[in-house]
Short mmCIF file of C-alpha atoms in Angstrom, two decimals:
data_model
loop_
_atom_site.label_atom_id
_atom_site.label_comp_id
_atom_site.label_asym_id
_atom_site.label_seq_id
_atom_site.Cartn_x
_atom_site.Cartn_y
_atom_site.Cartn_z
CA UNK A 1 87.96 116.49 108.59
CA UNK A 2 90.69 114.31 109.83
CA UNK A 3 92.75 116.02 113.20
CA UNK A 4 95.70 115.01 114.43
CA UNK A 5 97.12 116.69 117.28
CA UNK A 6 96.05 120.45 116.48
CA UNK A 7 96.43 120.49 112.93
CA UNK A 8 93.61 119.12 110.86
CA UNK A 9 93.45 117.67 107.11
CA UNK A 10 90.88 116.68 104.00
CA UNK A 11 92.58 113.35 102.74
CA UNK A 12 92.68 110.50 105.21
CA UNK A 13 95.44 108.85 102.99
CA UNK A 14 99.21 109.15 104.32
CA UNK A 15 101.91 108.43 101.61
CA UNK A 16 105.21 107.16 102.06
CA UNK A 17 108.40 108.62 100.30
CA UNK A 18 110.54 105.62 99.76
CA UNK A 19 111.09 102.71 96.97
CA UNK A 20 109.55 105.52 93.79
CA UNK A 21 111.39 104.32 90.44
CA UNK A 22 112.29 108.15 90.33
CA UNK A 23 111.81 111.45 92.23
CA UNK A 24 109.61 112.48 89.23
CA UNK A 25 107.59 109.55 89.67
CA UNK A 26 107.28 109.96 93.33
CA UNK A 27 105.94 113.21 93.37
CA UNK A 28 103.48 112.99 90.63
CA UNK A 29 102.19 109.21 92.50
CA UNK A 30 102.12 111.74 95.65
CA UNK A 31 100.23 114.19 93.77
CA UNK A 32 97.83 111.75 92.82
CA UNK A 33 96.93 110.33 95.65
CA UNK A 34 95.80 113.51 97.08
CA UNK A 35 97.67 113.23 100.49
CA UNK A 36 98.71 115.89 102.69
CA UNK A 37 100.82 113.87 104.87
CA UNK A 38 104.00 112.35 103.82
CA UNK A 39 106.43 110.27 105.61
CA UNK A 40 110.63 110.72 105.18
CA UNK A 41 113.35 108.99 107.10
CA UNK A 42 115.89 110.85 108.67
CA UNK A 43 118.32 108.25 107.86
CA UNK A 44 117.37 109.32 104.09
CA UNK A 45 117.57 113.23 104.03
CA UNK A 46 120.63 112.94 107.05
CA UNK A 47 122.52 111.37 103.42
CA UNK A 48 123.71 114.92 103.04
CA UNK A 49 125.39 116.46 100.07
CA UNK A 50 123.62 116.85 96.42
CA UNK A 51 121.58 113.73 97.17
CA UNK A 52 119.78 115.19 100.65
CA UNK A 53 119.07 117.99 99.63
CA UNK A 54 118.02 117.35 96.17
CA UNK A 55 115.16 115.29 97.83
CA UNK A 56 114.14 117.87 100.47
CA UNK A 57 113.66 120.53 97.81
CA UNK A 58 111.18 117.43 95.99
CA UNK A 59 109.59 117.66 99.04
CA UNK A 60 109.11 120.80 99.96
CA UNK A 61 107.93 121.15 96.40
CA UNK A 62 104.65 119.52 97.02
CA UNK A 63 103.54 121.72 99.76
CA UNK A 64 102.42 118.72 101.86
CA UNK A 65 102.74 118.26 105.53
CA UNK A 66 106.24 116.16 106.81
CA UNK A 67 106.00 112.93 109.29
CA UNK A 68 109.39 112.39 109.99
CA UNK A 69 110.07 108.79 111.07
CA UNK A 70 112.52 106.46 112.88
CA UNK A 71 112.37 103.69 110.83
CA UNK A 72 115.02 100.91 111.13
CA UNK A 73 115.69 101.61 115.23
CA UNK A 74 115.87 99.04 116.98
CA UNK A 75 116.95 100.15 120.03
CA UNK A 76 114.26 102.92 122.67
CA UNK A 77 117.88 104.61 122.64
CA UNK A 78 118.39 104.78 119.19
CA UNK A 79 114.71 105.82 118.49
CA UNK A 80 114.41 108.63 120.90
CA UNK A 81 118.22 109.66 119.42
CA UNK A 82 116.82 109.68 115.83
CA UNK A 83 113.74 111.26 116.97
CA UNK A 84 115.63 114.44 118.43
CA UNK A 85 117.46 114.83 115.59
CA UNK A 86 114.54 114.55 113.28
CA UNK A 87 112.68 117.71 115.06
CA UNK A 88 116.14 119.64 114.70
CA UNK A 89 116.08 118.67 110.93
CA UNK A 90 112.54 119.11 109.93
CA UNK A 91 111.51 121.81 112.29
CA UNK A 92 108.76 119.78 113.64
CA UNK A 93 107.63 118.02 117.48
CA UNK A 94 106.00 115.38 114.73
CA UNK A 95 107.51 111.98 114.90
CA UNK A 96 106.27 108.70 113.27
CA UNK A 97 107.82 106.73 116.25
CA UNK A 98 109.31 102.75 115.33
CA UNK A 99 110.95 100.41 117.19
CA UNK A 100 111.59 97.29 115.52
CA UNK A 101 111.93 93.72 117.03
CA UNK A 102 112.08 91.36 114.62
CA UNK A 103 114.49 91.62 111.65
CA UNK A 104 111.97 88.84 109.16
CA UNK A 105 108.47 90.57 110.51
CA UNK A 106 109.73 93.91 111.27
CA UNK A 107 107.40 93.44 114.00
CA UNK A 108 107.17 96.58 116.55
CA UNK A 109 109.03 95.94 119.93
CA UNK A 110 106.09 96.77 121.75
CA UNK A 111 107.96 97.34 124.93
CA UNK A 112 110.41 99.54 123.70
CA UNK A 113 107.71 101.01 121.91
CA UNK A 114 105.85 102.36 124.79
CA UNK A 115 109.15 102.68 126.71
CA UNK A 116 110.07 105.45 123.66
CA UNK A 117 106.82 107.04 123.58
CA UNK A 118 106.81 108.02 127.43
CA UNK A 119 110.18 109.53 127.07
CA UNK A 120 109.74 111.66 123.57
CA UNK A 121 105.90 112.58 124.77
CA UNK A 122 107.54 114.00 128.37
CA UNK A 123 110.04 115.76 125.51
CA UNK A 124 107.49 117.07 123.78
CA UNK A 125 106.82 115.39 120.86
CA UNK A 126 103.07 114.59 119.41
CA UNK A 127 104.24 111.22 118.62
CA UNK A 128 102.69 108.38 116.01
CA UNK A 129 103.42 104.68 117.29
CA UNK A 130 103.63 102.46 114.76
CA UNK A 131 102.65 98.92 116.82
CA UNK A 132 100.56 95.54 116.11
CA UNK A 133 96.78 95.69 116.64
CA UNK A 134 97.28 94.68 120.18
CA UNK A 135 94.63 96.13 122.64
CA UNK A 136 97.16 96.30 125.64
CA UNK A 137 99.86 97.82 123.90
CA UNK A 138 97.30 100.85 122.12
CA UNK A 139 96.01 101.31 125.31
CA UNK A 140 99.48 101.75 127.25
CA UNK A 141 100.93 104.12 124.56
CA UNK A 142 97.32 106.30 125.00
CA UNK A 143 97.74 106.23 128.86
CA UNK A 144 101.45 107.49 127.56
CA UNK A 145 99.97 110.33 126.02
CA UNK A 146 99.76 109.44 122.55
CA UNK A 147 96.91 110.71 120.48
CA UNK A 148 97.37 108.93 117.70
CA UNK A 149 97.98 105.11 117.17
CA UNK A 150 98.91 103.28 114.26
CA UNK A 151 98.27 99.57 114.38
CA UNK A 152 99.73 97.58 111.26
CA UNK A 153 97.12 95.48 109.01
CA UNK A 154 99.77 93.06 108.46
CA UNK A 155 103.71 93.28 108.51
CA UNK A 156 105.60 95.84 106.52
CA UNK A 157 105.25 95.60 102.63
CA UNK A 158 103.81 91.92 102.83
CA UNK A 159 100.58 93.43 100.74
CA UNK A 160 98.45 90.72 102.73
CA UNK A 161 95.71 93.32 104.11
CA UNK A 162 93.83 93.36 107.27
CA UNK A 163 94.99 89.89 108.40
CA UNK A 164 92.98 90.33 112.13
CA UNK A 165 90.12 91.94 111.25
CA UNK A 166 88.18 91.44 115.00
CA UNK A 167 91.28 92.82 116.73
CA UNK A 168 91.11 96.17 114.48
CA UNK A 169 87.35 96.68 115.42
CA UNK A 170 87.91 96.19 118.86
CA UNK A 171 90.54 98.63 119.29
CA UNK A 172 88.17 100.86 117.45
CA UNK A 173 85.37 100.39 119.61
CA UNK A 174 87.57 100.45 122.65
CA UNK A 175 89.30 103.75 122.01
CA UNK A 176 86.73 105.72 120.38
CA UNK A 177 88.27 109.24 121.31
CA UNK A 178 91.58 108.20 119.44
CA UNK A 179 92.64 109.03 116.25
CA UNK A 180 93.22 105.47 114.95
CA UNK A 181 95.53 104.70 111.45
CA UNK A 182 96.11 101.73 109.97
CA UNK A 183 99.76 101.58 109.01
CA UNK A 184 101.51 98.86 107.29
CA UNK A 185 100.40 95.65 104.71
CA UNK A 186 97.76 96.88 102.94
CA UNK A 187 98.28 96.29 99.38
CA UNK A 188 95.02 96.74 97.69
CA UNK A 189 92.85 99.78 97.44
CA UNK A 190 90.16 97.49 98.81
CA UNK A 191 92.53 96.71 101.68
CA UNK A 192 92.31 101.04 102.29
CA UNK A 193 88.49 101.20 102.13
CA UNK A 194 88.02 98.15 104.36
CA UNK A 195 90.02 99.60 107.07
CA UNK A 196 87.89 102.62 106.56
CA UNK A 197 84.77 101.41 106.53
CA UNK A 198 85.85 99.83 110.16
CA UNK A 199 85.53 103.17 111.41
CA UNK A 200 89.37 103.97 111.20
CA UNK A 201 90.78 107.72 110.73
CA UNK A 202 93.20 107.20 107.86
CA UNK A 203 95.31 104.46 106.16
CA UNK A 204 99.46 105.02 105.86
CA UNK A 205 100.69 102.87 102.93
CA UNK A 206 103.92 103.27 100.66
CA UNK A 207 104.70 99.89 99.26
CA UNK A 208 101.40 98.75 97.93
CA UNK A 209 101.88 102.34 95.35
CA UNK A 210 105.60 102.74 95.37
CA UNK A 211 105.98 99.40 93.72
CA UNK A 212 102.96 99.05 91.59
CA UNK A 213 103.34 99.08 87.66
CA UNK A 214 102.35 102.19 87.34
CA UNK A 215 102.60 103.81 90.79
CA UNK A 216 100.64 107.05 89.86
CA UNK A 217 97.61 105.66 88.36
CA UNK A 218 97.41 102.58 91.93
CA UNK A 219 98.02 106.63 94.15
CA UNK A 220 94.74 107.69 92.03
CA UNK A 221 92.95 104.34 93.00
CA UNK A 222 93.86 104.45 96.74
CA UNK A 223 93.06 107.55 97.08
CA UNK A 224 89.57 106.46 95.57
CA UNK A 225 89.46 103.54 97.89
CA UNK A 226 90.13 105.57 101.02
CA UNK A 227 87.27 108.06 99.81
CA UNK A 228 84.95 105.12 99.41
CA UNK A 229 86.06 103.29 102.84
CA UNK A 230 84.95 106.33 104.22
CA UNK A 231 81.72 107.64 102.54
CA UNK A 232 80.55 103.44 103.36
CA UNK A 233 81.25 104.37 107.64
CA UNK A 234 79.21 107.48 107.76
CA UNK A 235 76.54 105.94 105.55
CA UNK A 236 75.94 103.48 107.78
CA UNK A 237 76.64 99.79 106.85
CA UNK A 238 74.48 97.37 107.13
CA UNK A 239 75.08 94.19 109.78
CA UNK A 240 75.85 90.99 108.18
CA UNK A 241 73.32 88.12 109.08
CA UNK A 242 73.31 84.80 109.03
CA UNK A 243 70.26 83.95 106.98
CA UNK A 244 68.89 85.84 103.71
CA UNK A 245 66.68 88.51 104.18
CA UNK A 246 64.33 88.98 100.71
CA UNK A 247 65.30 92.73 99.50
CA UNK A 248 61.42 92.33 97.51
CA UNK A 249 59.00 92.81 100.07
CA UNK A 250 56.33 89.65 99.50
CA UNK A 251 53.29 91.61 101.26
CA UNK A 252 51.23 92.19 98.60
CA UNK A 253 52.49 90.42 96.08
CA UNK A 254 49.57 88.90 93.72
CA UNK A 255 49.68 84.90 93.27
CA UNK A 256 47.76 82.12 91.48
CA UNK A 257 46.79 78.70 92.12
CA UNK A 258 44.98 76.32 90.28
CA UNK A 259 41.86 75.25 90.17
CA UNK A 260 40.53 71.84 89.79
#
């Protein structure tokens, strides 16, 4: 089972709500995917009027578990701001917690990352940080008192996948007590399972589904890859090696030569 904070959960896929062709669409792709988690922007349901809370109702419709996040902050002040209205709103201490830096990466400001984190943890908030896979920076929002971090695979929607591979594993191996999710770039259901099969907790995607051509069947196939990713870690995989190993043993094998 996959725990964050105190609550605990069977699918290790986290679904975003944003960029669906329709509402329908987007909660029969949520269905599908089998996640309990979903993600919504304040800045979407704080619309108002027939259009908010048309979508809440959507939401609250699929009996799923709400992340609420701050996405498009760029300030700590306008993140910590958002993130206090967001538990007024949703009823929840649960915040996916951005700050952005860069407007062409939407690269995390990993200062005012861990600056916001100190000050909504102290607040109360069981807070996800969504940063890059930088060692330094998971390790200063833990010491913050974040349980949960969420290193990106590769920027925001760029569907490139796990572009620094050695810097996920070590921030697995170096906070093995942390619930680890990848969050951001994967666009492949192979992308999912290989993150998985690095010993990560869960994947957080919304692009990679939201835009496919048929966003319900590619929630069905992540969800598949996430299942996979995982079954692969607890199997046990196998270490690569740099010369072939015969999978035929050759002890015993019969053989002929010739005789003159």
């Amino acid at each position: 089972m996959l725990k964050f904070y105190d609550k605990t959960f069977a699918s290790r896929l986290l679904i975003g709500s944003a960029l669906y062709p329709s509402p329908a669409i987007m909660q029969d792709a949520i269905r599908a995917s089998g996640a309990e988690i979903v993600t919504v922007s304040l800045r979407r349901e704080a619309a108002g009027g027939k259009t908010g809370d048309a979508f809440w109702k959507l939401i609250n419709e699929l009996n799923v578990t709400v992340l609420p996040n701050t996405a498009g902050c760029r300030s700590v002040r306008e993140a910590v701001t958002t993130a206090k209205l967001a538990r007024e709103l949703f009823g929840t201490s649960w915040i996916k917690l951005e700050v952005i830096g860069d407007n062409d990466t939407l690269q995390p400001d990993v200062v005012g990352l861990v600056e916001a984190a100190t000050i909504l943890v102290k607040d109360g908030f069981e807070v996800f940080p969504y940063c890059t896979e930088d060692l330094t920076v998971a390790t200063r929002l833990v010491d913050a008192g974040c349980k949960v971090v969420m290193p990106w695979a590769a920027p925001i929607g760029s569907a490139k996948g796990i572009i620094n591979r050695d810097a996920l594993k070590l921030l697995r191996d170096r906070l093995p007590d942390i619930t680890l999710v990848v969050d951001a770039g994967l666009g492949a259901p192979s992308h999912a399972a290989e993150a998985l099969e690095l010993g990560y907790d869960a994947v957080l995607l919304n692009t990679a589904i939201a835009k496919a051509a048929d966003p319900i069947a590619m929630a069905r196939a992540f969800k598949l890859g996430v299942e996979s990713g995982r079954t692969a870690y607890e199997a046990g995989l196998m270490d690569a090696r740099d010369f072939a190993s015969p999978s035929t043993p050759v002890v015993g094998t019969p053989f002929w030569h010739a005789v003159s």
